[in-house]
mmCIF file of C-alpha atoms and ligand atoms in Angstrom:
data_model
loop_
_atom_site.group_PDB
_atom_site.id
_atom_site.type_symbol
_atom_site.label_atom_id
_atom_site.label_comp_id
_atom_site.label_asym_id
_atom_site.label_seq_id
_atom_site.Cartn_x
_atom_site.Cartn_y
_atom_site.Cartn_z
ATOM 1 C CA UNK A 288 -14.923 -15.341 -5.312
ATOM 2 C CA UNK A 289 -14.185 -18.717 -4.018
ATOM 3 C CA UNK A 290 -12.324 -19.631 -0.773
ATOM 4 C CA UNK A 291 -8.538 -19.821 -0.929
ATOM 5 C CA UNK A 292 -8.587 -23.485 -0.124
ATOM 6 C CA UNK A 293 -10.263 -24.169 -3.404
ATOM 7 C CA UNK A 294 -7.172 -22.664 -5.209
ATOM 8 C CA UNK A 295 -4.745 -25.112 -3.505
ATOM 9 C CA UNK A 296 -5.138 -27.792 -6.284
ATOM 10 C CA UNK A 297 -3.911 -25.230 -8.667
ATOM 11 C CA UNK A 298 -0.661 -24.985 -6.776
ATOM 12 C CA UNK A 299 -0.099 -28.695 -6.363
ATOM 13 C CA UNK A 300 2.304 -28.965 -9.255
ATOM 14 C CA UNK A 301 4.973 -26.431 -10.388
ATOM 15 C CA UNK A 302 3.325 -23.418 -12.072
ATOM 16 C CA UNK A 303 4.204 -20.129 -13.786
ATOM 17 C CA UNK A 304 3.047 -17.689 -11.249
ATOM 18 C CA UNK A 305 2.584 -13.893 -11.852
ATOM 19 C CA UNK A 306 2.303 -11.748 -8.736
ATOM 20 C CA UNK A 307 1.489 -8.041 -8.768
ATOM 21 C CA UNK A 308 0.327 -5.324 -6.336
ATOM 22 C CA UNK A 309 -1.026 -1.722 -6.476
ATOM 23 C CA UNK A 310 0.578 1.336 -8.283
ATOM 24 C CA UNK A 311 2.938 3.360 -6.177
ATOM 25 C CA UNK A 312 3.655 0.359 -3.933
ATOM 26 C CA UNK A 313 4.205 0.728 -0.151
ATOM 27 C CA UNK A 314 5.865 -1.379 2.474
ATOM 28 C CA UNK A 315 2.892 -3.901 2.648
ATOM 29 C CA UNK A 316 2.663 -4.135 -1.147
ATOM 30 C CA UNK A 317 6.359 -4.878 -1.710
ATOM 31 C CA UNK A 318 6.632 -6.930 1.581
ATOM 32 C CA UNK A 319 3.644 -9.185 0.670
ATOM 33 C CA UNK A 320 4.889 -9.571 -2.862
ATOM 34 C CA UNK A 321 8.431 -10.506 -1.861
ATOM 35 C CA UNK A 322 7.299 -12.775 0.979
ATOM 36 C CA UNK A 323 4.936 -14.720 -1.382
ATOM 37 C CA UNK A 324 7.709 -14.654 -4.058
ATOM 38 C CA UNK A 325 10.296 -16.394 -1.730
ATOM 39 C CA UNK A 326 7.655 -18.806 -0.371
ATOM 40 C CA UNK A 327 6.497 -19.900 -3.897
ATOM 41 C CA UNK A 328 9.969 -20.267 -5.233
ATOM 42 C CA UNK A 329 10.731 -22.526 -2.244
ATOM 43 C CA UNK A 330 7.679 -24.577 -3.347
ATOM 44 C CA UNK A 331 9.166 -25.070 -6.795
ATOM 45 C CA UNK A 332 7.228 -22.709 -8.796
ATOM 46 C CA UNK A 333 8.562 -20.305 -11.526
ATOM 47 C CA UNK A 334 7.579 -16.967 -10.048
ATOM 48 C CA UNK A 335 7.523 -13.377 -11.501
ATOM 49 C CA UNK A 336 6.714 -10.442 -9.295
ATOM 50 C CA UNK A 337 5.825 -7.182 -10.821
ATOM 51 C CA UNK A 338 5.390 -3.637 -9.382
ATOM 52 C CA UNK A 339 3.188 -1.499 -11.594
ATOM 53 C CA UNK A 340 5.476 1.503 -10.907
ATOM 54 C CA UNK A 341 8.811 2.312 -9.383
ATOM 55 C CA UNK A 342 9.765 1.387 -5.788
ATOM 56 C CA UNK A 343 10.335 3.974 -3.145
ATOM 57 C CA UNK A 344 14.008 4.322 -2.008
ATOM 58 C CA UNK A 345 13.270 3.142 1.639
ATOM 59 C CA UNK A 346 12.354 -0.236 0.378
ATOM 60 C CA UNK A 347 15.341 -0.906 -1.910
ATOM 61 C CA UNK A 348 17.153 -2.946 0.864
ATOM 62 C CA UNK A 349 14.565 -5.659 0.899
ATOM 63 C CA UNK A 350 15.435 -9.358 0.194
ATOM 64 C CA UNK A 351 14.706 -10.086 -3.443
ATOM 65 C CA UNK A 352 14.008 -6.555 -4.491
ATOM 66 C CA UNK A 353 16.280 -6.886 -7.575
ATOM 67 C CA UNK A 354 14.142 -9.663 -8.909
ATOM 68 C CA UNK A 355 11.070 -7.250 -9.078
ATOM 69 C CA UNK A 356 10.073 -5.975 -12.472
ATOM 70 C CA UNK A 357 8.715 -2.414 -12.953
ATOM 71 C CA UNK A 358 5.860 -2.402 -15.378
ATOM 72 C CA UNK A 359 6.279 1.251 -16.382
ATOM 73 C CA UNK A 360 9.936 0.498 -17.386
ATOM 74 C CA UNK A 361 9.539 -2.915 -18.851
ATOM 75 C CA UNK A 362 6.028 -3.273 -19.960
ATOM 76 C CA UNK A 363 6.603 -5.421 -23.032
ATOM 77 C CA UNK A 364 8.649 -7.990 -21.204
ATOM 78 C CA UNK A 365 6.073 -8.196 -18.348
ATOM 79 C CA UNK A 366 3.136 -8.539 -20.723
ATOM 80 C CA UNK A 367 4.853 -11.588 -22.379
ATOM 81 C CA UNK A 368 5.394 -13.161 -18.962
ATOM 82 C CA UNK A 369 1.818 -12.326 -17.957
ATOM 83 C CA UNK A 370 0.529 -13.981 -21.208
ATOM 84 C CA UNK A 371 2.427 -17.161 -20.387
ATOM 85 C CA UNK A 372 1.634 -17.555 -16.718
ATOM 86 C CA UNK A 373 -0.676 -20.057 -15.334
ATOM 87 C CA UNK A 374 -1.798 -18.253 -12.221
ATOM 88 C CA UNK A 375 -2.087 -14.721 -11.154
ATOM 89 C CA UNK A 376 -1.905 -13.324 -7.566
ATOM 90 C CA UNK A 377 -2.987 -9.726 -6.745
ATOM 91 C CA UNK A 378 -1.781 -8.591 -3.450
ATOM 92 C CA UNK A 379 -2.709 -5.562 -1.213
ATOM 93 C CA UNK A 380 -5.522 -4.275 -3.732
ATOM 94 C CA UNK A 381 -8.902 -5.564 -4.692
ATOM 95 C CA UNK A 382 -9.666 -3.667 -7.879
ATOM 96 C CA UNK A 383 -7.719 -4.030 -11.064
ATOM 97 C CA UNK A 384 -7.674 -0.320 -11.606
ATOM 98 C CA UNK A 385 -5.414 0.130 -8.582
ATOM 99 C CA UNK A 386 -2.620 -1.177 -10.846
ATOM 100 C CA UNK A 387 -3.197 1.802 -13.250
ATOM 101 C CA UNK A 388 -1.509 0.859 -16.496
ATOM 102 C CA UNK A 389 -1.957 -2.853 -15.967
ATOM 103 C CA UNK A 390 -5.750 -2.677 -15.361
ATOM 104 C CA UNK A 391 -7.010 -3.941 -18.778
ATOM 105 C CA UNK A 392 -4.441 -6.541 -19.198
ATOM 106 C CA UNK A 393 -5.287 -7.958 -15.762
ATOM 107 C CA UNK A 394 -8.905 -7.688 -16.201
ATOM 108 C CA UNK A 395 -8.827 -9.539 -19.626
ATOM 109 C CA UNK A 396 -6.365 -12.174 -18.512
ATOM 110 C CA UNK A 397 -7.941 -15.685 -18.581
ATOM 111 C CA UNK A 398 -5.748 -17.363 -15.986
ATOM 112 C CA UNK A 399 -7.174 -17.963 -12.578
ATOM 113 C CA UNK A 400 -6.809 -14.885 -10.450
ATOM 114 C CA UNK A 401 -6.206 -15.105 -6.718
ATOM 115 C CA UNK A 402 -6.541 -12.014 -4.438
ATOM 116 C CA UNK A 403 -4.977 -11.705 -1.011
ATOM 117 C CA UNK A 404 -5.962 -8.330 0.484
ATOM 118 C CA UNK A 405 -7.339 -6.275 3.428
ATOM 119 C CA UNK A 406 -9.110 -3.406 1.793
ATOM 120 C CA UNK A 407 -12.889 -2.900 1.933
ATOM 121 C CA UNK A 408 -15.284 -3.595 -0.935
ATOM 122 C CA UNK A 409 -13.508 -6.011 -3.210
ATOM 123 C CA UNK A 410 -14.451 -5.562 -6.884
ATOM 124 C CA UNK A 411 -15.593 -8.384 -9.054
ATOM 125 C CA UNK A 412 -13.247 -10.325 -11.362
ATOM 126 C CA UNK A 413 -11.250 -12.485 -8.821
ATOM 127 C CA UNK A 414 -11.723 -16.320 -8.840
ATOM 128 C CA UNK A 415 -10.259 -17.095 -5.362
ATOM 129 C CA UNK A 416 -8.939 -15.290 -2.492
ATOM 130 C CA UNK A 417 -8.760 -13.916 1.121
ATOM 131 C CA UNK A 418 -10.286 -10.607 1.485
ATOM 132 C CA UNK A 419 -10.087 -9.676 5.167
ATOM 133 C CA UNK A 420 -10.562 -5.908 6.127
ATOM 134 C CA UNK A 421 -9.998 -6.693 9.750
ATOM 135 C CA UNK A 422 -6.494 -7.733 9.096
ATOM 136 C CA UNK A 423 -3.656 -5.378 9.839
ATOM 137 C CA UNK A 424 -1.970 -5.852 6.465
ATOM 138 C CA UNK A 425 -1.659 -7.987 3.521
ATOM 139 C CA UNK A 426 1.512 -9.376 4.932
ATOM 140 C CA UNK A 427 -0.455 -10.767 7.869
ATOM 141 C CA UNK A 428 -2.840 -12.465 5.289
ATOM 142 C CA UNK A 429 0.358 -13.926 3.521
ATOM 143 C CA UNK A 430 1.398 -15.349 6.793
ATOM 144 C CA UNK A 431 -1.925 -16.894 7.330
ATOM 145 C CA UNK A 432 -1.989 -18.157 3.719
ATOM 146 C CA UNK A 433 1.403 -19.894 4.190
ATOM 147 C CA UNK A 434 0.089 -21.470 7.430
ATOM 148 C CA UNK A 435 -3.047 -22.677 5.863
ATOM 149 C CA UNK A 436 -0.861 -24.365 3.171
ATOM 150 C CA UNK A 437 0.861 -26.146 6.199
ATOM 151 C CA UNK A 438 4.123 -24.529 5.476
ATOM 152 C CA UNK A 439 5.022 -22.486 8.706
ATOM 153 C CA UNK A 440 8.398 -24.234 8.752
ATOM 154 C CA UNK A 441 9.305 -22.738 5.269
ATOM 155 C CA UNK A 442 9.173 -19.229 6.743
ATOM 156 C CA UNK A 443 12.809 -18.252 6.861
ATOM 157 C CA UNK A 444 14.632 -15.038 7.772
ATOM 158 C CA UNK A 445 14.021 -13.495 4.287
ATOM 159 C CA UNK A 446 10.363 -14.121 4.295
ATOM 160 C CA UNK A 447 10.096 -13.042 7.938
ATOM 161 C CA UNK A 448 11.859 -9.650 7.034
ATOM 162 C CA UNK A 449 9.458 -9.099 4.142
ATOM 163 C CA UNK A 450 6.260 -9.932 6.287
ATOM 164 C CA UNK A 451 7.548 -7.725 9.165
ATOM 165 C CA UNK A 452 8.106 -4.767 6.876
ATOM 166 C CA UNK A 453 4.424 -4.794 5.655
ATOM 167 C CA UNK A 454 2.993 -5.222 9.146
ATOM 168 C CA UNK A 455 5.134 -2.569 10.737
ATOM 169 C CA UNK A 456 4.421 -0.036 8.042
ATOM 170 C CA UNK A 457 0.700 -0.636 7.697
ATOM 171 C CA UNK A 458 0.132 -0.652 11.440
ATOM 172 C CA UNK A 459 2.218 2.514 12.053
ATOM 173 C CA UNK A 460 4.688 0.374 14.056
ATOM 174 C CA UNK A 461 1.775 -1.476 15.897
ATOM 175 C CA UNK A 462 -0.210 1.384 17.081
ATOM 176 C CA UNK A 463 -3.252 1.551 14.707
ATOM 177 C CA UNK A 464 -6.441 -0.119 15.915
ATOM 178 C CA UNK A 465 -6.121 -2.960 13.238
ATOM 179 C CA UNK A 466 -3.193 -4.290 15.329
ATOM 180 C CA UNK A 467 -4.649 -7.449 16.918
ATOM 181 C CA UNK A 468 -3.333 -10.251 19.180
ATOM 182 C CA UNK A 469 -2.980 -12.291 15.985
ATOM 183 C CA UNK A 470 -0.648 -9.539 14.565
ATOM 184 C CA UNK A 471 1.517 -9.751 17.711
ATOM 185 C CA UNK A 472 1.435 -13.613 17.700
ATOM 186 C CA UNK A 473 2.699 -13.512 14.118
ATOM 187 C CA UNK A 474 5.509 -11.279 15.069
ATOM 188 C CA UNK A 475 6.463 -13.458 18.076
ATOM 189 C CA UNK A 476 6.720 -16.309 15.593
ATOM 190 C CA UNK A 477 8.942 -14.270 13.285
ATOM 191 C CA UNK A 478 11.148 -13.373 16.165
ATOM 192 C CA UNK A 479 11.530 -17.014 17.185
ATOM 193 C CA UNK A 480 12.543 -17.683 13.535
ATOM 194 C CA UNK A 481 15.387 -15.056 13.828
ATOM 195 C CA UNK A 482 13.734 -11.726 12.683
ATOM 196 C CA UNK A 483 15.967 -8.757 13.303
ATOM 197 C CA UNK A 484 13.190 -6.031 13.875
ATOM 198 C CA UNK A 485 15.563 -3.198 14.756
ATOM 199 C CA UNK A 486 17.423 -3.470 11.508
ATOM 200 C CA UNK A 487 14.210 -3.430 9.487
ATOM 201 C CA UNK A 488 12.903 -0.381 11.439
ATOM 202 C CA UNK A 489 16.129 1.566 10.856
ATOM 203 C CA UNK A 490 16.145 0.630 7.062
ATOM 204 C CA UNK A 491 12.605 1.880 6.669
ATOM 205 C CA UNK A 492 12.492 4.915 9.015
ATOM 206 C CA UNK A 493 16.153 6.102 9.745
ATOM 207 C CA UNK A 494 17.303 6.101 6.095
ATOM 208 C CA UNK A 495 16.231 9.549 5.187
ATOM 209 C CA UNK A 496 18.422 11.884 3.016
ATOM 210 C CA UNK A 497 19.205 15.261 4.607
ATOM 211 C CA UNK A 498 17.172 16.764 1.773
ATOM 212 C CA UNK A 499 14.083 14.768 2.742
ATOM 213 C CA UNK A 500 14.316 15.966 6.386
ATOM 214 C CA UNK A 501 14.634 19.517 5.347
ATOM 215 C CA UNK A 502 11.575 18.947 2.991
ATOM 216 C CA UNK A 503 9.566 17.773 6.032
ATOM 217 C CA UNK A 504 10.578 20.946 7.934
ATOM 218 C CA UNK A 505 9.406 23.050 4.976
ATOM 219 C CA UNK A 506 6.151 21.180 4.685
ATOM 220 C CA UNK A 507 5.217 21.472 8.359
ATOM 221 C CA UNK A 508 6.152 25.098 8.529
ATOM 222 C CA UNK A 509 4.794 26.389 5.124
ATOM 223 C CA UNK A 510 2.332 23.735 3.770
ATOM 224 C CA UNK A 511 0.181 22.618 6.585
ATOM 225 C CA UNK A 512 -3.054 24.187 7.540
ATOM 226 C CA UNK A 513 -4.941 23.308 10.727
ATOM 227 C CA UNK A 514 -8.650 23.688 11.100
ATOM 228 C CA UNK A 515 -9.481 23.143 14.827
ATOM 229 C CA UNK A 516 -13.146 23.921 14.171
ATOM 230 C CA UNK A 517 -13.365 20.691 12.072
ATOM 231 C CA UNK A 518 -10.627 18.766 13.974
ATOM 232 C CA UNK A 519 -8.834 18.440 10.597
ATOM 233 C CA UNK A 520 -5.354 19.221 9.194
ATOM 234 C CA UNK A 521 -4.453 19.657 5.502
ATOM 235 C CA UNK A 522 -1.119 19.566 3.766
ATOM 236 C CA UNK A 523 -0.914 20.480 0.061
ATOM 237 C CA UNK A 524 2.144 20.020 -2.232
ATOM 238 C CA UNK A 525 2.329 21.417 -5.664
ATOM 239 C CA UNK A 526 4.963 20.167 -8.106
ATOM 240 C CA UNK A 527 6.760 23.388 -7.621
ATOM 241 C CA UNK A 528 6.973 22.663 -3.863
ATOM 242 C CA UNK A 529 8.451 19.361 -4.537
ATOM 243 C CA UNK A 530 10.872 20.445 -7.309
ATOM 244 C CA UNK A 531 12.493 22.944 -4.947
ATOM 245 C CA UNK A 532 13.516 20.206 -2.578
ATOM 246 C CA UNK A 533 14.478 17.521 -5.151
ATOM 247 C CA UNK A 534 11.826 15.270 -3.701
ATOM 248 C CA UNK A 535 12.417 11.546 -4.627
ATOM 249 C CA UNK A 536 9.889 8.772 -5.062
ATOM 250 C CA UNK A 537 8.704 7.909 -1.530
ATOM 251 C CA UNK A 538 9.727 11.036 0.116
ATOM 252 C CA UNK A 539 6.130 12.174 0.605
ATOM 253 C CA UNK A 540 5.442 8.838 2.312
ATOM 254 C CA UNK A 541 4.040 9.397 5.892
ATOM 255 C CA UNK A 542 3.546 13.174 5.539
ATOM 256 C CA UNK A 543 -0.180 12.696 5.843
ATOM 257 C CA UNK A 544 0.119 11.329 9.268
ATOM 258 C CA UNK A 545 1.821 14.462 10.840
ATOM 259 C CA UNK A 546 -1.465 16.562 11.437
ATOM 260 C CA UNK A 547 -2.801 13.653 13.590
ATOM 261 C CA UNK A 548 0.066 14.224 15.995
ATOM 262 C CA UNK A 549 -1.734 17.535 16.972
ATOM 263 C CA UNK A 550 -4.171 17.202 19.985
ATOM 264 C CA UNK A 551 -7.768 16.945 18.859
ATOM 265 C CA UNK A 552 -6.917 16.595 15.117
ATOM 266 C CA UNK A 553 -8.886 13.465 14.015
ATOM 267 C CA UNK A 554 -8.825 13.918 10.284
ATOM 268 C CA UNK A 555 -5.690 14.598 8.151
ATOM 269 C CA UNK A 556 -5.514 15.105 4.255
ATOM 270 C CA UNK A 557 -2.562 15.365 1.819
ATOM 271 C CA UNK A 558 -3.191 16.841 -1.576
ATOM 272 C CA UNK A 559 -0.366 16.205 -3.977
ATOM 273 C CA UNK A 560 0.046 17.552 -7.546
ATOM 274 C CA UNK A 561 1.333 14.668 -9.490
ATOM 275 C CA UNK A 562 2.217 14.856 -13.263
ATOM 276 C CA UNK A 563 -0.924 13.032 -14.452
ATOM 277 C CA UNK A 564 -3.320 13.739 -11.625
ATOM 278 C CA UNK A 565 -4.175 15.233 -8.288
ATOM 279 C CA UNK A 566 -3.755 12.580 -5.643
ATOM 280 C CA UNK A 567 -5.420 12.778 -2.160
ATOM 281 C CA UNK A 568 -4.579 10.811 0.916
ATOM 282 C CA UNK A 569 -6.690 10.599 3.999
ATOM 283 C CA UNK A 570 -6.093 9.496 7.484
ATOM 284 C CA UNK A 571 -8.303 9.544 10.636
ATOM 285 C CA UNK A 572 -8.313 8.576 14.230
ATOM 286 C CA UNK A 573 -11.395 7.166 15.838
ATOM 287 C CA UNK A 574 -14.860 6.992 14.156
ATOM 288 C CA UNK A 575 -14.491 9.346 11.093
ATOM 289 C CA UNK A 576 -14.667 6.945 8.073
ATOM 290 C CA UNK A 577 -12.245 8.217 5.593
ATOM 291 C CA UNK A 578 -12.813 5.203 3.275
ATOM 292 C CA UNK A 579 -16.439 6.399 2.812
ATOM 293 C CA UNK A 580 -15.298 10.045 2.520
ATOM 294 C CA UNK A 581 -12.844 9.194 -0.173
ATOM 295 C CA UNK A 582 -15.375 7.012 -2.097
ATOM 296 C CA UNK A 583 -18.173 9.760 -1.969
ATOM 297 C CA UNK A 584 -16.013 12.709 -2.877
ATOM 298 C CA UNK A 585 -12.792 11.688 -4.497
ATOM 299 C CA UNK A 586 -13.339 8.603 -6.470
ATOM 300 C CA UNK A 587 -11.250 6.528 -4.114
ATOM 301 C CA UNK A 588 -11.416 4.026 -1.229
ATOM 302 C CA UNK A 589 -9.246 2.072 1.020
ATOM 303 C CA UNK A 590 -9.675 1.477 4.834
ATOM 304 C CA UNK A 591 -11.832 3.074 7.582
ATOM 305 C CA UNK A 592 -8.870 5.077 8.997
ATOM 306 C CA UNK A 593 -6.600 5.216 5.878
ATOM 307 C CA UNK A 594 -7.716 5.845 2.320
ATOM 308 C CA UNK A 595 -6.803 7.632 -0.989
ATOM 309 C CA UNK A 596 -8.551 9.097 -3.967
ATOM 310 C CA UNK A 597 -7.947 11.393 -6.822
ATOM 311 C CA UNK A 598 -9.314 14.507 -8.589
ATOM 312 C CA UNK A 599 -9.570 15.575 -12.196
ATOM 313 C CA UNK A 600 -9.812 19.129 -11.292
ATOM 314 C CA UNK A 601 -6.645 21.446 -11.107
ATOM 315 C CA UNK A 602 -4.510 21.364 -7.993
ATOM 316 C CA UNK A 603 -5.993 24.863 -6.817
ATOM 317 C CA UNK A 604 -9.650 23.775 -7.665
ATOM 318 C CA UNK A 605 -9.076 20.478 -5.764
ATOM 319 C CA UNK A 606 -7.959 22.402 -2.598
ATOM 320 C CA UNK A 607 -10.940 24.728 -2.868
ATOM 321 C CA UNK A 608 -13.381 21.890 -3.401
ATOM 322 C CA UNK A 609 -11.911 19.943 -0.414
ATOM 323 C CA UNK A 610 -12.276 22.835 1.872
ATOM 324 C CA UNK A 611 -15.852 23.333 0.723
ATOM 325 C CA UNK A 612 -16.575 19.812 1.624
ATOM 326 C CA UNK A 613 -14.894 20.170 4.920
ATOM 327 C CA UNK A 614 -17.118 23.228 5.903
ATOM 328 C CA UNK A 615 -20.208 21.373 4.472
ATOM 329 C CA UNK A 616 -19.755 18.131 6.425
ATOM 330 C CA UNK A 617 -18.121 19.498 9.487
ATOM 331 C CA UNK A 618 -16.137 16.518 10.684
ATOM 332 C CA UNK A 619 -16.020 16.364 14.636
HETATM 333 P P1 5GP B 779 -2.349 6.228 0.452
HETATM 334 O O1 5GP B 779 -2.954 7.516 1.043
HETATM 335 O O2 5GP B 779 -1.194 5.704 1.190
HETATM 336 O O3 5GP B 779 -2.105 6.248 -0.967
HETATM 337 O O4 5GP B 779 -3.525 5.102 0.608
HETATM 338 C C1 5GP B 779 -4.083 4.875 1.794
HETATM 339 C C2 5GP B 779 -4.873 3.531 1.702
HETATM 340 O O5 5GP B 779 -5.905 3.713 0.785
HETATM 341 C C3 5GP B 779 -3.915 2.371 1.165
HETATM 342 O O6 5GP B 779 -4.386 1.151 1.671
HETATM 343 C C4 5GP B 779 -4.344 2.357 -0.355
HETATM 344 O O7 5GP B 779 -4.182 1.173 -0.863
HETATM 345 C C5 5GP B 779 -5.728 2.813 -0.349
HETATM 346 N N1 5GP B 779 -5.975 3.726 -1.607
HETATM 347 C C6 5GP B 779 -5.385 4.843 -1.920
HETATM 348 N N2 5GP B 779 -5.806 5.323 -3.106
HETATM 349 C C7 5GP B 779 -6.922 4.492 -3.352
HETATM 350 C C8 5GP B 779 -7.812 4.512 -4.356
HETATM 351 O O8 5GP B 779 -7.898 5.444 -5.383
HETATM 352 N N3 5GP B 779 -8.826 3.705 -4.357
HETATM 353 C C9 5GP B 779 -8.945 2.651 -3.385
HETATM 354 N N4 5GP B 779 -9.871 1.858 -3.520
HETATM 355 N N5 5GP B 779 -8.081 2.590 -2.439
HETATM 356 C C10 5GP B 779 -7.073 3.567 -2.281
HETATM 357 MN MN1 MN B 780 -1.835 -2.876 2.995
#
């Protein structure tokens, strides 16, 4: 993969640009897509931004969200646009398979592919990019990209709001170790450009339905197991559990973090029964590498302290398997 600066000539004149992100996008995925979308439109490009799947409710306020395509709902239109595009950007993922149903089309596309991402171990297939695992978020990388292009002055309130959303959500509101001086400098710059950070925090975190709040109560009461001997907590959610509470897309977001609020718990896992697979989310505090854990045991990956994976066993088998691994490796 070549340096991002080598891709600048491609963007000199007006181009048809296709932007996408990972399946089940989060705040950083959508924040980085929309920030880059607004920036490239300002630069005179014809831009299409595509989410591989539907957006969570708590991001529906974001500037430009109505411009996004959902590949699962509009795949034919999206594939036509992809075929006619000149350049492809992949944001907040580094392996085409993370886009799920778009994997083959992206891998086979012949346009130059630019990756802007902060996950570990980028897969081959990208032509240009910035792959920086030390960065808090892809949004911070988009900010650096815009600055490298010499366009800091084009960052307006809309772009600021999108960038802030991704940085805020990926850093757990600036508390995770990936939050650096550069992260705070970026936010200081966005504030000077008129960012309303309270508004964004409220949109993302104080916009729950009563049903979602009650679901959280149920999950913590009934669905969380704590293993003090392994410094670990586990939440398991079957489809039946979620049906009973009318769980909407995005309502399970953040659940995996709760066990880490317990003293001495350093490793938290959420196992969710999805219609097509069993999904696992892992979070840790300190020096337990959940990216490695996920790669070794659950066909996944991600970051040192936040990762995800999947299992093709049944829901119950996956839980049993996970507990067996826990007792074998004895995380401390
Ligand atoms: P989440 O638990 O929120 O789905 O994911 C946590 C982090 O791990 C995110 O940064 C996400 O992009 C990454 N991640 C989740 N699932 C996978 C996976 O299957 N493979 C890889 N490489 N990364 C994943
Ligand atoms: Mn991210």
